[in-house]
Coordinates of C-alpha atoms and ligand atoms in Angstrom, one line a residue:
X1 CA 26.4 62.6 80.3
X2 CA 27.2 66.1 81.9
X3 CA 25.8 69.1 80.8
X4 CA 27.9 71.5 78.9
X5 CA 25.4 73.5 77.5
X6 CA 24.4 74.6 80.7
X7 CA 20.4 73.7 80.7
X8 CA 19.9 74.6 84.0
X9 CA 20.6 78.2 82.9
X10 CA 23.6 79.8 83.9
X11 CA 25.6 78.7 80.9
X12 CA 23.3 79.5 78.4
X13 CA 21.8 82.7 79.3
X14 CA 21.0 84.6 77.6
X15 CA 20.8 82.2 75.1
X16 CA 22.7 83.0 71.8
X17 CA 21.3 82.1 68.6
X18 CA 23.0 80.0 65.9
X19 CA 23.4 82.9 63.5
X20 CA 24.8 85.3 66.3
X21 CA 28.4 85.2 67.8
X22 CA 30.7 82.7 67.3
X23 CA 31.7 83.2 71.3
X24 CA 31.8 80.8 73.9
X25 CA 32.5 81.7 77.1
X26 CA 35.4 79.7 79.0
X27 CA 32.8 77.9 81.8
X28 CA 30.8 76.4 78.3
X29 CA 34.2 75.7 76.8
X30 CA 36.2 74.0 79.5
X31 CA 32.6 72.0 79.7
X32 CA 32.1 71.2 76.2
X33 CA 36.1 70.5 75.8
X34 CA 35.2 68.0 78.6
X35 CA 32.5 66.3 77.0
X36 CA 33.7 66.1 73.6
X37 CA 37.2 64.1 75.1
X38 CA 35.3 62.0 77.6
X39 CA 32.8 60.9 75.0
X40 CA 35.0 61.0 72.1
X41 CA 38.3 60.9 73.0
X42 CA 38.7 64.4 71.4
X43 CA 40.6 66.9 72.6
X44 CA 40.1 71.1 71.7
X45 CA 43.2 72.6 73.1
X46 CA 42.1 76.2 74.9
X47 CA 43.7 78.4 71.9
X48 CA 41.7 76.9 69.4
X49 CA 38.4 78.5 71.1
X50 CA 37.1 79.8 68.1
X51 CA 37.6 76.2 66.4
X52 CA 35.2 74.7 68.6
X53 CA 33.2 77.6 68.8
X54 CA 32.6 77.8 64.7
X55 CA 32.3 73.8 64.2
X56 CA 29.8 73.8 66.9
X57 CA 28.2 76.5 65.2
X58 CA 27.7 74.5 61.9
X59 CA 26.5 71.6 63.5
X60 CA 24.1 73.8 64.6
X61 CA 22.8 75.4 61.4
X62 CA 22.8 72.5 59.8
X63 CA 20.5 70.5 62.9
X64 CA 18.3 73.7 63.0
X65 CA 19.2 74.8 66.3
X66 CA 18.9 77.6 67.8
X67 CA 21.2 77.2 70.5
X68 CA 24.0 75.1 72.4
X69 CA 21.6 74.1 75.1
X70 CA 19.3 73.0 72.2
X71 CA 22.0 71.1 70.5
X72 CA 23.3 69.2 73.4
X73 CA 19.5 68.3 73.4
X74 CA 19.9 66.7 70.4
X75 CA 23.3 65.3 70.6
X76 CA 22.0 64.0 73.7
X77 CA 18.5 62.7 72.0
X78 CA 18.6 58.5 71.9
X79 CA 17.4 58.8 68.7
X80 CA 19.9 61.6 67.2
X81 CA 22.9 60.7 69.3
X82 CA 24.1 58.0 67.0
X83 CA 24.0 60.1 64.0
X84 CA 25.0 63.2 64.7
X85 CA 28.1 62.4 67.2
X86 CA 30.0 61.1 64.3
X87 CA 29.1 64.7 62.4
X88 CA 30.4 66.2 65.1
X89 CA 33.8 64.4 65.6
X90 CA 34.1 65.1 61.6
X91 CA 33.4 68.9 62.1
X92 CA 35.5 69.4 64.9
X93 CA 38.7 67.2 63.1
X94 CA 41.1 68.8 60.3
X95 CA 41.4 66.6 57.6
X96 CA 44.1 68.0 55.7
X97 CA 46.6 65.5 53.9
X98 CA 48.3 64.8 50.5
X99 CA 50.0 62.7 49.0
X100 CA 53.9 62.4 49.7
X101 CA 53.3 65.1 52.0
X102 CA 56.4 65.5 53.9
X103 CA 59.3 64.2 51.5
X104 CA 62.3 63.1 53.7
X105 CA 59.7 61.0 56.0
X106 CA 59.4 59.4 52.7
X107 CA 63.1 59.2 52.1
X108 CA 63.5 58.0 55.5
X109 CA 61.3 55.0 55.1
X110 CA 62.7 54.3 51.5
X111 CA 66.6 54.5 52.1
X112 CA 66.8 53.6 55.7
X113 CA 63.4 51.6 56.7
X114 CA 63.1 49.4 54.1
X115 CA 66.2 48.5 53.3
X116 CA 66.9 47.6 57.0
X117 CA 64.3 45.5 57.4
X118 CA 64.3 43.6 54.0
X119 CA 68.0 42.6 55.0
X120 CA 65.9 39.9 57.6
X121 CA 62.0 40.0 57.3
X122 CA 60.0 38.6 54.2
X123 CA 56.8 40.6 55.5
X124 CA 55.7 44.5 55.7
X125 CA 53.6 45.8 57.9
X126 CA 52.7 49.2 58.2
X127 CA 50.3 51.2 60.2
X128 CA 49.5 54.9 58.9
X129 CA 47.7 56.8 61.9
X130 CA 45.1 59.3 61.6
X131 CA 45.4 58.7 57.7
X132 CA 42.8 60.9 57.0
X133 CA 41.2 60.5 53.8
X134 CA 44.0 58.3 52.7
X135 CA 47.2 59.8 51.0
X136 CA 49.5 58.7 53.2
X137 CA 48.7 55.3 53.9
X138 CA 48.5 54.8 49.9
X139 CA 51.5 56.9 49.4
X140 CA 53.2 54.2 51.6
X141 CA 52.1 51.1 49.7
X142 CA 53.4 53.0 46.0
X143 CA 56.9 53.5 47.8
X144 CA 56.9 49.7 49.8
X145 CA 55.2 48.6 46.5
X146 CA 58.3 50.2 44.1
X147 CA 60.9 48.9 46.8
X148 CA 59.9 45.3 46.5
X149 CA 59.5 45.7 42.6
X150 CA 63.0 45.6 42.6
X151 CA 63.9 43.1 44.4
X152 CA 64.0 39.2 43.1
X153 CA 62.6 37.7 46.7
X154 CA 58.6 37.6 46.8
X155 CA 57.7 40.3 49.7
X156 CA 54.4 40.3 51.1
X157 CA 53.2 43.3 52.7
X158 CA 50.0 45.3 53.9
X159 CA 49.4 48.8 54.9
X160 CA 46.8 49.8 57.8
X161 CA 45.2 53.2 57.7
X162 CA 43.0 54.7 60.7
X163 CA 41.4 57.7 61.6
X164 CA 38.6 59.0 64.1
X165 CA 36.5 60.2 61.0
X166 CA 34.3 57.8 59.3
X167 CA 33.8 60.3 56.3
X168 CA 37.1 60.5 55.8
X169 CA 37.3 56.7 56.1
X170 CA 34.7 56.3 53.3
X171 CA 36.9 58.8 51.3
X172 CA 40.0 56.6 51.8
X173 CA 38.4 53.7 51.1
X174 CA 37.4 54.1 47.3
X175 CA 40.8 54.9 46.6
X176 CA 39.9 57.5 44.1
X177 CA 40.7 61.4 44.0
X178 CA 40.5 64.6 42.0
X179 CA 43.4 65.1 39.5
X180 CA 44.8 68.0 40.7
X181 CA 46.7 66.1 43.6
X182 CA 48.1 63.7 40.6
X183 CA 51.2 66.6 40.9
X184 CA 51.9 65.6 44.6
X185 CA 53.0 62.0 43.3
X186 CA 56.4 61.5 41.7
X187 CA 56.0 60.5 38.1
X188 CA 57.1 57.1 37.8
X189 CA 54.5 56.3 40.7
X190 CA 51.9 58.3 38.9
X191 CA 52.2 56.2 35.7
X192 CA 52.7 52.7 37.7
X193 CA 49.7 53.2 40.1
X194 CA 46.8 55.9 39.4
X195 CA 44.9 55.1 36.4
X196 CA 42.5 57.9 35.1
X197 CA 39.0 57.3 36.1
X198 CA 35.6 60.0 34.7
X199 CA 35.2 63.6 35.8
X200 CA 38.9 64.4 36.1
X201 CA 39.5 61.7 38.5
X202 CA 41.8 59.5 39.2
X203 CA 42.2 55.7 41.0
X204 CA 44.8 54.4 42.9
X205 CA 45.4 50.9 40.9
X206 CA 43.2 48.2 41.9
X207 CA 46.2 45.5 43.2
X208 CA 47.5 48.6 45.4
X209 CA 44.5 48.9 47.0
X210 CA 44.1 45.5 48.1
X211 CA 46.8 46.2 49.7
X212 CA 45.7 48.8 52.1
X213 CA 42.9 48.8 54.2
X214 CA 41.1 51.1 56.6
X215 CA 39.8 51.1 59.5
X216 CA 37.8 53.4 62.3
X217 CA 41.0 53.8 65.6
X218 CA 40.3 56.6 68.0
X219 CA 43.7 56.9 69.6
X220 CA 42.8 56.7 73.4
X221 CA 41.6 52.9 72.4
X222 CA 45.3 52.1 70.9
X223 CA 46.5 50.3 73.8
X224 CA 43.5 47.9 73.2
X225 CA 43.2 47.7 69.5
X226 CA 44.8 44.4 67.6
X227 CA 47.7 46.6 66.5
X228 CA 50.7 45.1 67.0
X229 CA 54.0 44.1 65.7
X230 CA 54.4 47.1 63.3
X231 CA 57.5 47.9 61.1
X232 CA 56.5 50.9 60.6
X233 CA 54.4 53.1 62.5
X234 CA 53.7 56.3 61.0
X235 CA 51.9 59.4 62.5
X236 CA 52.6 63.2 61.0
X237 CA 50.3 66.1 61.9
X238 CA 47.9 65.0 64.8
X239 CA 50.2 64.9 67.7
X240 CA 50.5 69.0 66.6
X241 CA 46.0 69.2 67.5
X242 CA 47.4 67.7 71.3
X243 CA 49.3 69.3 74.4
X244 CA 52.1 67.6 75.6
X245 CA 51.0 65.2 78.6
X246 CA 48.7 63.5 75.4
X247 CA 51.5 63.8 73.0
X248 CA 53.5 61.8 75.0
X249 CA 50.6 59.3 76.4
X250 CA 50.0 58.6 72.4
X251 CA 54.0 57.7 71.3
X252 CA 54.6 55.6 74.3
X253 CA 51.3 53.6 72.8
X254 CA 52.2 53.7 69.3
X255 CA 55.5 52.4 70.3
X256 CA 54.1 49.6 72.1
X257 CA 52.7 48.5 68.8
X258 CA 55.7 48.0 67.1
X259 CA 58.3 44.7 66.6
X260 CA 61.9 45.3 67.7
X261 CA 63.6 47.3 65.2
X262 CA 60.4 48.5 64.1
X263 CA 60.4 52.6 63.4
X264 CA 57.9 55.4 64.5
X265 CA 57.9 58.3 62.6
X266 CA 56.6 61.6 63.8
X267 CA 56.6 65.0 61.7
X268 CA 59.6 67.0 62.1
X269 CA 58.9 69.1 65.7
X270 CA 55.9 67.4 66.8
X271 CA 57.8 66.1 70.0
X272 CA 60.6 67.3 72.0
X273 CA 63.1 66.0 74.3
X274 CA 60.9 62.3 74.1
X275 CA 62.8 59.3 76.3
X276 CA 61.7 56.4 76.2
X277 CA 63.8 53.2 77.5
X278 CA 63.1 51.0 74.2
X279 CA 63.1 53.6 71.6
X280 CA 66.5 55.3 70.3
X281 CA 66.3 58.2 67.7
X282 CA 66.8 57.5 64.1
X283 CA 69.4 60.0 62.6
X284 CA 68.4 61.0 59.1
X285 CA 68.3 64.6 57.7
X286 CA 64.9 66.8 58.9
X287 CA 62.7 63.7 60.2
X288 CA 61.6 62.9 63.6
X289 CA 62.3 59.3 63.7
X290 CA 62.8 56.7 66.5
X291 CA 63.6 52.8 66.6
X292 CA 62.3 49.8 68.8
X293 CA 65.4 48.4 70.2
X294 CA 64.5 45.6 72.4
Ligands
SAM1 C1 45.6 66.8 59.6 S1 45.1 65.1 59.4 C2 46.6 64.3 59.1 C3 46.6 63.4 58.0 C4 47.9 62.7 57.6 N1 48.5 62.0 58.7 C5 48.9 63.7 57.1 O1 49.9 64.0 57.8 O2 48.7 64.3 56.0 C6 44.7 64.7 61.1 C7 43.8 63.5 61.2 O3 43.7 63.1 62.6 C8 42.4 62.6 62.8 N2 42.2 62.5 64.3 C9 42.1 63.6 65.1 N3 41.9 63.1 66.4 C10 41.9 61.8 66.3 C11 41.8 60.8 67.3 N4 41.5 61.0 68.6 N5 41.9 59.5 66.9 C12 42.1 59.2 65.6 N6 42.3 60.1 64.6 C13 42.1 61.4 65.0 C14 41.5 63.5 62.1 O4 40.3 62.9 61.8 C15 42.3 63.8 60.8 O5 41.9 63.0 59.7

């Protein structure tokens, strides 16, 4: 491991306590930055500084640390490494999501997606990246889920959501959430597939969720992870955490992941001017969309 605390002094002298500043200086940044993607495939673009800076900062406090060359002690520590890495990632990610969070991405997958694809394939699959603690990827199975409803044939269909964070993960996985983000779902959905649960909660219904699994990805392992074969591949607010040279390293692999005639859908903006010699743009009204062709 390198040393981007600096132990052998210059980088962390004087030392600065925990409870002190929040600044790092750019020698411990572009060293930590470099740790934290080598090690975790993370990457801290330079303007958010004071991101890093802060998260490291709680990680910290809550280790009782007094400083970073103390922390990369412990993060470096056999015996603390494998618990406190995945703390780390999960400080240092936003996990921000709802439900149905950008509407004509969803209108793009339920007038155009769907009923493209249901025109020739009996199966579903799609693949919800960086799903965070799992809106999205369930938001997809209610709207697949309604689609098929309505249609005589028997569709079979599954929906895969990954993230880096394995508290999020956990989150996703019981399927259940506060009430208050019952008002992000449209109503028929709301009725057809939450069901009220104690403490002002509520569950995503139980035959929906078998339908949706999760699983730990961190995107630089894409190319080697079983993904393949996607209809629908769909990946809103990360690509916006990444400069361009990653931005475009992650679409070409998230396009190699899916069938021909398969779609990848970005949030609006988070790519410009993208070529790529298999993929055309998919025209539909404020959504960044592309399709396999070959
Ligand atoms: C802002 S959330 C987006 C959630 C959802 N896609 C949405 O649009 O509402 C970004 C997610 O990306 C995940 N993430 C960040 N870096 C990642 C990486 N290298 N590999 C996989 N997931 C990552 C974070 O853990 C976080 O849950």
């Amino acid at each position: 491991m390198s040393d981007p605390a600096g132990q052998s002094g210059a980088v962390c002298e004087p030392r600065q306590q925990a409870g002190c500043s929040q600044h790092i200086d750019d020698r411990q940044f572009a060293r930590w930055t470099r740790l934290l993607e080598g090690r975790a495939g993370l990457f801290i673009a330079p303007e958010r500084k004071s991101f890093l800076a802060s998260g490291l900062r709680a990680r910290m406090r809550e280790t009782g640390c007094e400083d970073l060359a103390e922390y990369y002690q412990l993060l470096s520590s056999p015996a603390m490494q494998a618990r406190e890495w995945p703390l780390l990632v999960d400080q240092l990610t936003v996990h921000e999501t709802c439900f149905f969070r950008h509407a004509p991405s969803m209108r793009l997958v339920e007038k155009v997606v769907l009923p493209e694809h249901s025109a020739s394939m009996t199966t579903f699959n799609a693949w919800s990246v960086a799903c965070s603690t799992g809106e999205e990827a369930y938001s997809l199975a209610m709207l697949i889920d309604h689609f098929y409803a309505g249609n005589s044939t028997a569709r079979r269909f599954g929906v895969t959501g990954t993230d880096i964070s394995l508290p999020a993960l956990q989150q996703a996985r019981t399927g259940a959430y506060m009430d208050r983000r019952l008002k992000d779902i449209p109503e028929d959905f709301r009725e057809r597939y939450c069901t009220p649960v104690i403490q002002r909660r509520f569950e995503v219904e139980k035959e929906l969720r078998e339908r949706v699994c999760f699983a730990q990805l961190n995107l630089r392992d894409v190319a080697s992870a079983p993904m393949a074969d996607m209809d629908l591949v769909f990946c809103q607010n990360l690509l916006i955490y990444y400069d361009r040279e990653r931005r475009l390293e992650i679409v070409n692999s998230l396009s190699d992941c899916l069938r021909p005639g398969g779609v990848l859908v970005l949030g609006p903006g988070e790519l410009l001017n993208w070529q790529h010699p298999h993929m055309e743009k998919v025209r539909y009204q404020d959504t960044l969309a592309y399709r396999r062709t070959d």
